[in-house]
CSV table of C-alpha atoms in Angstrom, one decimal:
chain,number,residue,atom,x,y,z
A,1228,UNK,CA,-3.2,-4.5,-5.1
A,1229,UNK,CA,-4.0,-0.8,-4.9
A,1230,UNK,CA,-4.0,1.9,-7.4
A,1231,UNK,CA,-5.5,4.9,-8.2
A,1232,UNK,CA,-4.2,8.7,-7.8
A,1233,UNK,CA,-4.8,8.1,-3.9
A,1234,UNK,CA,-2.9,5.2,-3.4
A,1235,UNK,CA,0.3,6.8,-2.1
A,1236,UNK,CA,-1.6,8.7,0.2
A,1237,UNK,CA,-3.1,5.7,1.4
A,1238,UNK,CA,0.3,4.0,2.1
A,1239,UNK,CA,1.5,6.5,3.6
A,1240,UNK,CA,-1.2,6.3,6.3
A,1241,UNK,CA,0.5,3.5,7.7
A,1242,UNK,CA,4.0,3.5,6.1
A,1243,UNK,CA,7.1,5.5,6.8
A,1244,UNK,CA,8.3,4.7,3.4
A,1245,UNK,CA,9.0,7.8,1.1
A,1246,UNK,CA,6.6,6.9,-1.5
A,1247,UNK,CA,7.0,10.4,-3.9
A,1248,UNK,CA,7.4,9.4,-7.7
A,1249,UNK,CA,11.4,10.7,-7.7
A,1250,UNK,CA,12.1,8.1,-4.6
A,1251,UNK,CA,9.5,5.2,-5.3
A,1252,UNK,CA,8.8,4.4,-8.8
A,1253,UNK,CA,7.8,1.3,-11.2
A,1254,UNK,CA,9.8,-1.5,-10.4
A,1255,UNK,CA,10.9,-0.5,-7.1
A,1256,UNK,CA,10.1,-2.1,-3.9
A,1257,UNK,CA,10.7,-1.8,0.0
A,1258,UNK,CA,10.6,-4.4,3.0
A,1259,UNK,CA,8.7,-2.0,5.5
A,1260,UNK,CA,5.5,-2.2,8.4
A,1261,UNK,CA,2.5,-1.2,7.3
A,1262,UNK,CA,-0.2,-1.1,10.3
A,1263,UNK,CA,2.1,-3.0,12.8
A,1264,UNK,CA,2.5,-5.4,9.8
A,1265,UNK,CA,5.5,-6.8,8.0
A,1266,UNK,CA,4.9,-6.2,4.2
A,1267,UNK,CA,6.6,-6.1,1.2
A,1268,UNK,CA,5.6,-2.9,-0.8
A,1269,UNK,CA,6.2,-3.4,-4.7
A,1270,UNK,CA,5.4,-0.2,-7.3
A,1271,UNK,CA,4.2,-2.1,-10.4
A,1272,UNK,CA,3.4,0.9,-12.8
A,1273,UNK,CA,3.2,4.8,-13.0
A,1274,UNK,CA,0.1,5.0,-13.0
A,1275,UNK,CA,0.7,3.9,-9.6
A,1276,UNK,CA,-0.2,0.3,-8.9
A,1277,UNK,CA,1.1,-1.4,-5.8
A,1278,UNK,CA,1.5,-4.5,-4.7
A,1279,UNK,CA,1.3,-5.6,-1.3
A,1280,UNK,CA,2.9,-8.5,0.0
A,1281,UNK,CA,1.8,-9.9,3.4
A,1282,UNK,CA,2.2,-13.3,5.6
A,1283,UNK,CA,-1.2,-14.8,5.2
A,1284,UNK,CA,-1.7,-15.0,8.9
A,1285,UNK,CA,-1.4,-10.9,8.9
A,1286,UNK,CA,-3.9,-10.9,5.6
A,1287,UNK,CA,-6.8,-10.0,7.2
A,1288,UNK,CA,-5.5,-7.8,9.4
A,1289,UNK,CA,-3.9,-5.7,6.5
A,1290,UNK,CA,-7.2,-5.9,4.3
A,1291,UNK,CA,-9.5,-4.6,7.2
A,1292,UNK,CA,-6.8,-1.5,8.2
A,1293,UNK,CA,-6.2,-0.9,4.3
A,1294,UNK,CA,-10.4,-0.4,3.4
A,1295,UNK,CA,-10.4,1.4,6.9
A,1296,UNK,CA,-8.0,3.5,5.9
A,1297,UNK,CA,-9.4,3.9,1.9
A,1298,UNK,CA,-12.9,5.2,3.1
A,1299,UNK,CA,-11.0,8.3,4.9
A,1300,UNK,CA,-8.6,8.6,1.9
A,1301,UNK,CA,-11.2,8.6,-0.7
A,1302,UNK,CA,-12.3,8.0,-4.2
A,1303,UNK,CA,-8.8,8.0,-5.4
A,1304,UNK,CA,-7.5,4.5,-4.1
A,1305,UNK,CA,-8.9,1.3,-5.1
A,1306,UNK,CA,-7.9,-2.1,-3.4
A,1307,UNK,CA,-8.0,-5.4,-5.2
């Protein structure tokens, strides 16, 4: 999961999905690559609160890019 006020920003690091709230809101979600990896991007609430979908064996992979990619982002993005 990630949320926060940053966490477009930190998709879209990584994502060529248009995330802005008119194209990509609550309920909606894409089949995409994030960082090389096959995920499944799912917008759970406004506030905004993603979900992240991703084959196990690509887990740790996504986890390690996604907290690389959060310290150079900033405060505004929180991963769960």
């Amino acid at each position: 999961e990630i949320a926060g006020s940053q966490a477009r920003a930190l998709l879209a690091r990584g994502c060529s999905v248009d995330l802005h709230p008119r194209v990509f809101g609550p309920g909606d979600s894409a089949q995409t690559l994030l960082a090389k990896a096959d995920v499944i991007l799912a917008q759970r609430d406004a506030s905004p609160r993603f979900h992240v979908i991703v084959r196990r064996s690509m887990a740790d992979y996504i986890w390690s890019w996604l907290d690389d990619a959060a310290r150079d982002v900033g405060n505004g993005a929180s991963l769960r």
